[in-house]
Every structure is written in structure tokens, then in C-alpha cells.
């Protein structure tokens, strides 16, 4: 019976979305937001029905209603974990890694020797497993958010660096010749031609780094943290079999990651409005 109810919910959500997608207002912003929202609600409803009707243990998979109840009752704890992991750990490390990547990209752009030397080293750093680097940074910088910021900075450094270096080289010979006819030096050439042309590449790296920053900060907390933080809360809740709290933290992480990525995409759309990809 549970499977028939789940199928009925699925077909109802599919029918509503099909009507909206093929309707006269399919191109409006409201419909474009409603379609993924209905799809998400449909999945959550199926999840709730299957867990309740099949009597699945909350240790295996808690129902969305139980997760929502735990989320509401634990808002102060979730906010403290959010501040520790996202604001202090992920955001600080993201900013440090971004600035370092930009500085190194400019230096590499001015020197072919640095380009040939730094990019392989950056690739090596990107290949380092976080489960190996996180304990090292915890030993060096302590168990508070500083070590998590260092892990995040290392993780986001390489994708931003590679995309920035590639973007700075993405100009045509005609554009470079035109700047030479204006007797433009390196810095005018960089600021007025090459950096604007590199912005789509740079934002691509920044968007990739948003997810890496969140993952790095949370995973790093598994290897040492004070009694606060999303990674700490997940690890301790799993040990206590409080899976509803684990899922509540996952919801916070998903919302934070989506908001972070969406904010970066919005900034990209405003800054690179002239690019064909944004038209």
C-alpha cells in the first residue's frame, strides 16, 4: 500500500509540473521557481509516506517531520554550529584562499617560469586528501576554527588559481594588438582587457570553490574541534544514534551551500552582464 501511495504522489507532482512547464506562463519567474519547489515537496512527501507506512526505524532513516521538529527545537545549537563552521571556518578560509590564488595568478601571469612551476605544485596540493591534511593543520593551528580555515584555503586555492590563469590568457591576438597600438603597459592591459575577459573563468573557479569550502570545513572538524561545529555535531550525534540531529545539520549545510553558490552566481550575473553566457 505504501508504494501505491508513493506512486500516486509522484504522478500528482509530475502532472502539476508538466502542466506548469507547458502552460502559457511557463517562462515566468514564478513558474520557474515553482517547478523545482513542487519537485522537492513531492520527494519529501514520498519520503514521509514510505518511512511512516513501512515503519522504518528512525535510526535508519528518520521521517522529514521528525527532522523538522528537531530542527525547530535545536535552532540555537544549529546557529552556533553554523557560526563556527560556515562563518568562521569556511568563509574565512575561502577569502584567504581566494586572495592567495589571485596574487599567485598575477605573479604566474608575469613569469612563464612561475606558470610552469606553480601549476604542477597546485595540482599536487589539490590532490592531497583532506583526511590527511586536516589532522596536520589541527596539530599546527589547534582545534579551533583557524585550522579549519587553513584546510579550506588549501582546498579552494587550486581551482581558483587554475581558472584565473586560464582566463587571463583568454584574449585574441586582435585585442592584444589593439592595446599595443594604444601603447598600453602591463597594468592597463591587465585591468582594462585581460582581467575583464577573465571574469567568466574566475567566477567559474569561485563557484566551484563554494562547495569545496563547505565540505572542507565540515570534514576537518571530524579530526578535532571544540564542542561546537557542524562536523563535531554530526560525529557526536551519529555516536548517540540521534539521526534526526544529523539530518538537521545536513539541512543547514545544504541551505548554506545553496545560498553561497546562489550569491556567487548572482554576483557573476551582475558583473559579467556583457558576456554571451549571461544574455
mmCIF file of C-alpha atoms in Angstrom:
data_model
loop_
_atom_site.group_PDB
_atom_site.id
_atom_site.type_symbol
_atom_site.label_atom_id
_atom_site.label_comp_id
_atom_site.label_asym_id
_atom_site.label_seq_id
_atom_site.Cartn_x
_atom_site.Cartn_y
_atom_site.Cartn_z
ATOM 1 C CA UNK A 1 0.000 0.000 0.000
ATOM 2 C CA UNK A 2 2.823 2.397 0.839
ATOM 3 C CA UNK A 3 4.292 2.036 -2.630
ATOM 4 C CA UNK A 4 0.954 2.768 -4.303
ATOM 5 C CA UNK A 5 0.573 5.942 -2.240
ATOM 6 C CA UNK A 6 4.128 6.967 -3.124
ATOM 7 C CA UNK A 7 3.449 6.378 -6.814
ATOM 8 C CA UNK A 8 0.240 8.398 -6.586
ATOM 9 C CA UNK A 9 2.116 11.312 -5.019
ATOM 10 C CA UNK A 10 4.815 11.062 -7.690
ATOM 11 C CA UNK A 11 2.333 11.128 -10.581
ATOM 12 C CA UNK A 12 0.422 14.010 -8.980
ATOM 13 C CA UNK A 13 3.614 16.067 -8.707
ATOM 14 C CA UNK A 14 4.622 15.078 -12.253
ATOM 15 C CA UNK A 15 1.191 16.087 -13.619
ATOM 16 C CA UNK A 16 1.277 19.501 -11.905
ATOM 17 C CA UNK A 17 4.805 20.230 -13.090
ATOM 18 C CA UNK A 18 4.001 19.104 -16.639
ATOM 19 C CA UNK A 19 1.023 21.458 -16.734
ATOM 20 C CA UNK A 20 3.119 24.341 -15.433
ATOM 21 C CA UNK A 21 6.061 23.666 -17.771
ATOM 22 C CA UNK A 22 3.825 23.515 -20.853
ATOM 23 C CA UNK A 23 1.383 26.220 -19.811
ATOM 24 C CA UNK A 24 1.098 29.799 -21.106
ATOM 25 C CA UNK A 25 3.071 31.185 -18.126
ATOM 26 C CA UNK A 26 5.915 28.670 -18.380
ATOM 27 C CA UNK A 27 8.526 31.377 -18.985
ATOM 28 C CA UNK A 28 7.608 33.486 -15.957
ATOM 29 C CA UNK A 29 9.871 33.684 -12.925
ATOM 30 C CA UNK A 30 7.131 32.396 -10.611
ATOM 31 C CA UNK A 31 6.692 29.186 -12.587
ATOM 32 C CA UNK A 32 10.467 28.673 -12.910
ATOM 33 C CA UNK A 33 10.676 28.769 -9.112
ATOM 34 C CA UNK A 34 7.513 26.738 -8.528
ATOM 35 C CA UNK A 35 8.562 23.735 -10.646
ATOM 36 C CA UNK A 36 11.683 22.779 -8.611
ATOM 37 C CA UNK A 37 9.822 23.601 -5.391
ATOM 38 C CA UNK A 38 6.997 21.206 -6.294
ATOM 39 C CA UNK A 39 9.527 18.560 -7.272
ATOM 40 C CA UNK A 40 11.250 18.897 -3.881
ATOM 41 C CA UNK A 41 7.966 18.791 -1.971
ATOM 42 C CA UNK A 42 6.985 15.670 -3.919
ATOM 43 C CA UNK A 43 10.192 13.871 -2.927
ATOM 44 C CA UNK A 44 9.772 14.886 0.721
ATOM 45 C CA UNK A 45 6.153 13.696 0.736
ATOM 46 C CA UNK A 46 7.187 10.331 -0.724
ATOM 47 C CA UNK A 47 9.942 10.075 1.872
ATOM 48 C CA UNK A 48 7.454 10.777 4.685
ATOM 49 C CA UNK A 49 4.899 8.269 3.408
ATOM 50 C CA UNK A 50 7.422 5.455 2.958
ATOM 51 C CA UNK A 51 9.041 5.959 6.366
ATOM 52 C CA UNK A 52 5.711 6.101 8.220
ATOM 53 C CA UNK A 53 3.817 3.382 6.345
ATOM 54 C CA UNK A 54 6.765 0.974 6.194
ATOM 55 C CA UNK A 55 7.628 1.687 9.853
ATOM 56 C CA UNK A 56 11.295 2.349 9.111
ATOM 57 C CA UNK A 57 13.371 2.847 12.232
ATOM 58 C CA UNK A 58 14.433 6.470 12.865
ATOM 59 C CA UNK A 59 17.940 5.149 13.434
ATOM 60 C CA UNK A 60 17.992 4.030 9.792
ATOM 61 C CA UNK A 61 16.069 6.927 8.251
ATOM 62 C CA UNK A 62 14.067 9.491 10.240
ATOM 63 C CA UNK A 63 10.928 10.963 8.740
ATOM 64 C CA UNK A 64 11.030 14.543 7.408
ATOM 65 C CA UNK A 65 8.529 15.538 10.108
ATOM 66 C CA UNK A 66 10.911 14.292 12.818
ATOM 67 C CA UNK A 67 13.804 16.134 11.203
ATOM 68 C CA UNK A 68 11.738 19.330 11.027
ATOM 69 C CA UNK A 69 10.744 19.011 14.676
ATOM 70 C CA UNK A 70 14.362 18.501 15.708
ATOM 71 C CA UNK A 71 15.415 21.431 13.515
ATOM 72 C CA UNK A 72 12.942 23.792 15.193
ATOM 73 C CA UNK A 73 13.794 22.625 18.719
ATOM 74 C CA UNK A 74 17.557 22.893 18.105
ATOM 75 C CA UNK A 75 17.780 26.280 16.390
ATOM 76 C CA UNK A 76 20.169 27.807 18.994
ATOM 77 C CA UNK A 77 22.525 24.824 18.660
ATOM 78 C CA UNK A 78 22.306 24.851 14.871
ATOM 79 C CA UNK A 79 23.014 28.591 14.769
ATOM 80 C CA UNK A 80 26.089 28.159 16.974
ATOM 81 C CA UNK A 81 27.323 25.342 14.732
ATOM 82 C CA UNK A 82 26.621 27.435 11.634
ATOM 83 C CA UNK A 83 28.593 30.364 13.008
ATOM 84 C CA UNK A 84 31.540 28.151 13.964
ATOM 85 C CA UNK A 85 31.751 26.104 10.769
ATOM 86 C CA UNK A 86 30.408 28.312 7.997
ATOM 87 C CA UNK A 87 31.155 31.866 9.099
ATOM 88 C CA UNK A 88 34.455 31.333 10.908
ATOM 89 C CA UNK A 89 35.849 28.251 9.215
ATOM 90 C CA UNK A 90 34.515 28.125 5.648
ATOM 91 C CA UNK A 91 34.147 31.836 4.858
ATOM 92 C CA UNK A 92 37.473 32.869 6.387
ATOM 93 C CA UNK A 93 39.330 30.089 4.588
ATOM 94 C CA UNK A 94 37.501 30.876 1.353
ATOM 95 C CA UNK A 95 38.575 34.523 1.464
ATOM 96 C CA UNK A 96 42.181 33.653 2.334
ATOM 97 C CA UNK A 97 42.402 31.023 -0.420
ATOM 98 C CA UNK A 98 40.768 33.351 -2.964
ATOM 99 C CA UNK A 99 43.149 36.254 -2.252
ATOM 100 C CA UNK A 100 46.170 33.936 -2.306
ATOM 101 C CA UNK A 101 45.043 32.405 -5.614
ATOM 102 C CA UNK A 102 44.585 35.821 -7.228
ATOM 103 C CA UNK A 103 48.008 37.043 -6.073
ATOM 104 C CA UNK A 104 49.751 33.889 -7.268
ATOM 105 C CA UNK A 105 47.848 34.013 -10.587
ATOM 106 C CA UNK A 106 49.099 37.566 -11.240
ATOM 107 C CA UNK A 107 52.657 36.559 -10.357
ATOM 108 C CA UNK A 108 52.433 33.476 -12.572
ATOM 109 C CA UNK A 109 50.985 35.555 -15.385
ATOM 110 C CA UNK A 110 54.079 37.780 -15.369
ATOM 111 C CA UNK A 111 56.519 34.883 -15.348
ATOM 112 C CA UNK A 112 56.486 31.853 -17.595
ATOM 113 C CA UNK A 113 58.826 30.151 -15.136
ATOM 114 C CA UNK A 114 56.290 30.551 -12.316
ATOM 115 C CA UNK A 115 53.468 29.359 -14.563
ATOM 116 C CA UNK A 116 55.335 26.170 -15.373
ATOM 117 C CA UNK A 117 56.334 25.645 -11.745
ATOM 118 C CA UNK A 118 53.324 26.733 -9.706
ATOM 119 C CA UNK A 119 50.544 24.976 -11.623
ATOM 120 C CA UNK A 120 52.013 21.466 -11.163
ATOM 121 C CA UNK A 121 52.569 22.236 -7.478
ATOM 122 C CA UNK A 122 48.985 23.490 -7.247
ATOM 123 C CA UNK A 123 47.745 20.298 -8.867
ATOM 124 C CA UNK A 124 49.736 18.312 -6.318
ATOM 125 C CA UNK A 125 48.151 20.308 -3.470
ATOM 126 C CA UNK A 126 44.669 19.766 -4.896
ATOM 127 C CA UNK A 127 45.303 16.013 -4.982
ATOM 128 C CA UNK A 128 46.174 15.873 -1.284
ATOM 129 C CA UNK A 129 43.412 14.028 0.621
ATOM 130 C CA UNK A 130 41.617 16.130 3.199
ATOM 131 C CA UNK A 131 41.714 13.235 5.672
ATOM 132 C CA UNK A 132 45.489 13.548 5.584
ATOM 133 C CA UNK A 133 45.897 17.324 5.659
ATOM 134 C CA UNK A 134 43.204 18.113 8.244
ATOM 135 C CA UNK A 135 44.933 16.345 11.194
ATOM 136 C CA UNK A 136 48.193 18.093 10.283
ATOM 137 C CA UNK A 137 46.604 21.542 10.368
ATOM 138 C CA UNK A 138 44.853 20.683 13.638
ATOM 139 C CA UNK A 139 48.242 19.828 15.155
ATOM 140 C CA UNK A 140 49.793 23.025 13.817
ATOM 141 C CA UNK A 141 47.000 25.542 14.490
ATOM 142 C CA UNK A 142 44.899 23.945 17.220
ATOM 143 C CA UNK A 143 41.400 22.521 17.193
ATOM 144 C CA UNK A 144 39.514 25.815 16.808
ATOM 145 C CA UNK A 145 38.315 27.385 13.555
ATOM 146 C CA UNK A 146 41.795 28.552 12.481
ATOM 147 C CA UNK A 147 42.841 25.039 11.442
ATOM 148 C CA UNK A 148 39.580 24.592 9.527
ATOM 149 C CA UNK A 149 40.195 27.862 7.673
ATOM 150 C CA UNK A 150 43.641 26.616 6.673
ATOM 151 C CA UNK A 151 42.168 23.384 5.278
ATOM 152 C CA UNK A 152 39.545 25.346 3.331
ATOM 153 C CA UNK A 153 42.147 27.795 1.987
ATOM 154 C CA UNK A 154 44.234 24.912 0.613
ATOM 155 C CA UNK A 155 41.171 23.269 -0.964
ATOM 156 C CA UNK A 156 39.862 26.375 -2.746
ATOM 157 C CA UNK A 157 43.280 27.689 -3.804
ATOM 158 C CA UNK A 158 43.875 25.451 -6.821
ATOM 159 C CA UNK A 159 40.520 25.715 -8.676
ATOM 160 C CA UNK A 160 40.542 29.496 -8.363
ATOM 161 C CA UNK A 161 44.198 29.684 -9.420
ATOM 162 C CA UNK A 162 43.781 27.462 -12.495
ATOM 163 C CA UNK A 163 40.666 29.260 -13.708
ATOM 164 C CA UNK A 164 42.213 32.688 -13.155
ATOM 165 C CA UNK A 165 45.407 31.809 -15.025
ATOM 166 C CA UNK A 166 43.385 30.317 -17.898
ATOM 167 C CA UNK A 167 41.120 33.373 -18.006
ATOM 168 C CA UNK A 168 43.997 35.820 -18.136
ATOM 169 C CA UNK A 169 45.200 34.091 -21.304
ATOM 170 C CA UNK A 170 41.758 34.168 -22.957
ATOM 171 C CA UNK A 171 42.229 37.183 -25.226
ATOM 172 C CA UNK A 172 42.509 37.256 -29.006
ATOM 173 C CA UNK A 173 45.541 38.433 -30.953
ATOM 174 C CA UNK A 174 43.492 41.310 -32.365
ATOM 175 C CA UNK A 175 42.593 42.538 -28.895
ATOM 176 C CA UNK A 176 46.217 42.395 -27.748
ATOM 177 C CA UNK A 177 47.384 44.195 -30.900
ATOM 178 C CA UNK A 178 44.825 46.926 -30.325
ATOM 179 C CA UNK A 179 46.110 47.510 -26.798
ATOM 180 C CA UNK A 180 49.667 47.681 -28.142
ATOM 181 C CA UNK A 181 48.633 50.351 -30.629
ATOM 182 C CA UNK A 182 47.438 52.393 -27.645
ATOM 183 C CA UNK A 183 50.893 51.926 -26.043
ATOM 184 C CA UNK A 184 49.243 50.224 -23.066
ATOM 185 C CA UNK A 185 51.627 48.816 -20.494
ATOM 186 C CA UNK A 186 51.162 45.638 -18.468
ATOM 187 C CA UNK A 187 48.832 47.017 -15.802
ATOM 188 C CA UNK A 188 46.471 48.949 -18.142
ATOM 189 C CA UNK A 189 46.407 45.874 -20.354
ATOM 190 C CA UNK A 190 45.614 43.681 -17.369
ATOM 191 C CA UNK A 191 42.953 45.899 -15.813
ATOM 192 C CA UNK A 192 41.176 47.037 -18.982
ATOM 193 C CA UNK A 193 41.398 43.981 -21.216
ATOM 194 C CA UNK A 194 42.625 40.736 -19.718
ATOM 195 C CA UNK A 195 41.010 40.855 -16.282
ATOM 196 C CA UNK A 196 37.504 41.668 -17.637
ATOM 197 C CA UNK A 197 37.934 38.890 -20.206
ATOM 198 C CA UNK A 198 38.948 36.507 -17.413
ATOM 199 C CA UNK A 199 35.916 37.209 -15.204
ATOM 200 C CA UNK A 200 33.786 34.281 -16.502
ATOM 201 C CA UNK A 201 36.698 31.920 -15.784
ATOM 202 C CA UNK A 202 37.306 33.470 -12.366
ATOM 203 C CA UNK A 203 33.675 33.141 -11.340
ATOM 204 C CA UNK A 204 33.668 29.547 -12.520
ATOM 205 C CA UNK A 205 36.501 28.848 -10.092
ATOM 206 C CA UNK A 206 34.791 30.812 -7.318
ATOM 207 C CA UNK A 207 31.562 28.837 -7.726
ATOM 208 C CA UNK A 208 33.417 25.522 -7.658
ATOM 209 C CA UNK A 209 35.229 26.674 -4.521
ATOM 210 C CA UNK A 210 31.968 27.420 -2.661
ATOM 211 C CA UNK A 211 31.126 23.727 -2.376
ATOM 212 C CA UNK A 212 34.723 22.769 -1.603
ATOM 213 C CA UNK A 213 34.862 25.312 1.230
ATOM 214 C CA UNK A 214 31.767 23.871 2.885
ATOM 215 C CA UNK A 215 32.948 20.276 2.536
ATOM 216 C CA UNK A 216 36.428 21.110 3.791
ATOM 217 C CA UNK A 217 35.240 22.948 6.891
ATOM 218 C CA UNK A 218 32.812 20.202 7.928
ATOM 219 C CA UNK A 219 35.129 17.256 7.267
ATOM 220 C CA UNK A 220 38.061 18.973 9.007
ATOM 221 C CA UNK A 221 36.021 19.163 12.216
ATOM 222 C CA UNK A 222 35.935 15.377 12.384
ATOM 223 C CA UNK A 223 39.638 15.464 13.248
ATOM 224 C CA UNK A 224 39.459 17.862 16.161
ATOM 225 C CA UNK A 225 37.242 20.754 17.149
ATOM 226 C CA UNK A 226 35.830 22.439 20.227
ATOM 227 C CA UNK A 227 32.406 21.318 21.422
ATOM 228 C CA UNK A 228 30.670 23.243 18.657
ATOM 229 C CA UNK A 229 30.558 22.982 14.890
ATOM 230 C CA UNK A 230 28.631 21.082 12.244
ATOM 231 C CA UNK A 231 31.226 18.356 11.798
ATOM 232 C CA UNK A 232 31.541 17.894 15.559
ATOM 233 C CA UNK A 233 27.748 17.737 15.942
ATOM 234 C CA UNK A 234 27.351 15.198 13.155
ATOM 235 C CA UNK A 235 30.047 12.890 14.522
ATOM 236 C CA UNK A 236 28.729 13.006 18.100
ATOM 237 C CA UNK A 237 25.084 12.639 17.014
ATOM 238 C CA UNK A 238 25.938 9.552 14.979
ATOM 239 C CA UNK A 239 27.551 8.060 18.076
ATOM 240 C CA UNK A 240 24.386 8.831 20.066
ATOM 241 C CA UNK A 241 22.163 7.426 17.267
ATOM 242 C CA UNK A 242 20.420 10.822 17.065
ATOM 243 C CA UNK A 243 20.000 10.652 13.313
ATOM 244 C CA UNK A 244 17.357 13.388 13.269
ATOM 245 C CA UNK A 245 20.032 15.812 14.513
ATOM 246 C CA UNK A 246 22.434 14.567 11.844
ATOM 247 C CA UNK A 247 19.853 15.277 9.169
ATOM 248 C CA UNK A 248 19.082 18.679 10.691
ATOM 249 C CA UNK A 249 22.765 19.585 10.321
ATOM 250 C CA UNK A 250 22.695 18.277 6.746
ATOM 251 C CA UNK A 251 19.740 20.553 6.020
ATOM 252 C CA UNK A 252 21.647 23.550 7.394
ATOM 253 C CA UNK A 253 24.693 22.639 5.296
ATOM 254 C CA UNK A 254 22.574 22.216 2.163
ATOM 255 C CA UNK A 255 20.825 25.550 2.680
ATOM 256 C CA UNK A 256 24.107 27.334 3.394
ATOM 257 C CA UNK A 257 25.824 25.789 0.367
ATOM 258 C CA UNK A 258 22.928 26.634 -1.943
ATOM 259 C CA UNK A 259 22.790 30.212 -0.654
ATOM 260 C CA UNK A 260 26.568 30.634 -1.009
ATOM 261 C CA UNK A 261 26.571 29.289 -4.571
ATOM 262 C CA UNK A 262 23.483 31.319 -5.479
ATOM 263 C CA UNK A 263 25.022 34.529 -4.131
ATOM 264 C CA UNK A 264 28.166 33.953 -6.190
ATOM 265 C CA UNK A 265 26.095 33.212 -9.302
ATOM 266 C CA UNK A 266 24.076 36.402 -8.729
ATOM 267 C CA UNK A 267 27.255 38.473 -8.398
ATOM 268 C CA UNK A 268 28.560 36.870 -11.581
ATOM 269 C CA UNK A 269 25.380 37.779 -13.433
ATOM 270 C CA UNK A 270 25.637 41.404 -12.330
ATOM 271 C CA UNK A 271 29.361 41.751 -13.038
ATOM 272 C CA UNK A 272 29.531 39.839 -16.342
ATOM 273 C CA UNK A 273 26.205 41.024 -17.781
ATOM 274 C CA UNK A 274 28.013 41.755 -21.063
ATOM 275 C CA UNK A 275 29.146 38.155 -21.570
ATOM 276 C CA UNK A 276 27.149 35.971 -24.029
ATOM 277 C CA UNK A 277 26.543 33.365 -21.313
ATOM 278 C CA UNK A 278 24.522 35.918 -19.308
ATOM 279 C CA UNK A 279 22.403 37.249 -22.150
#
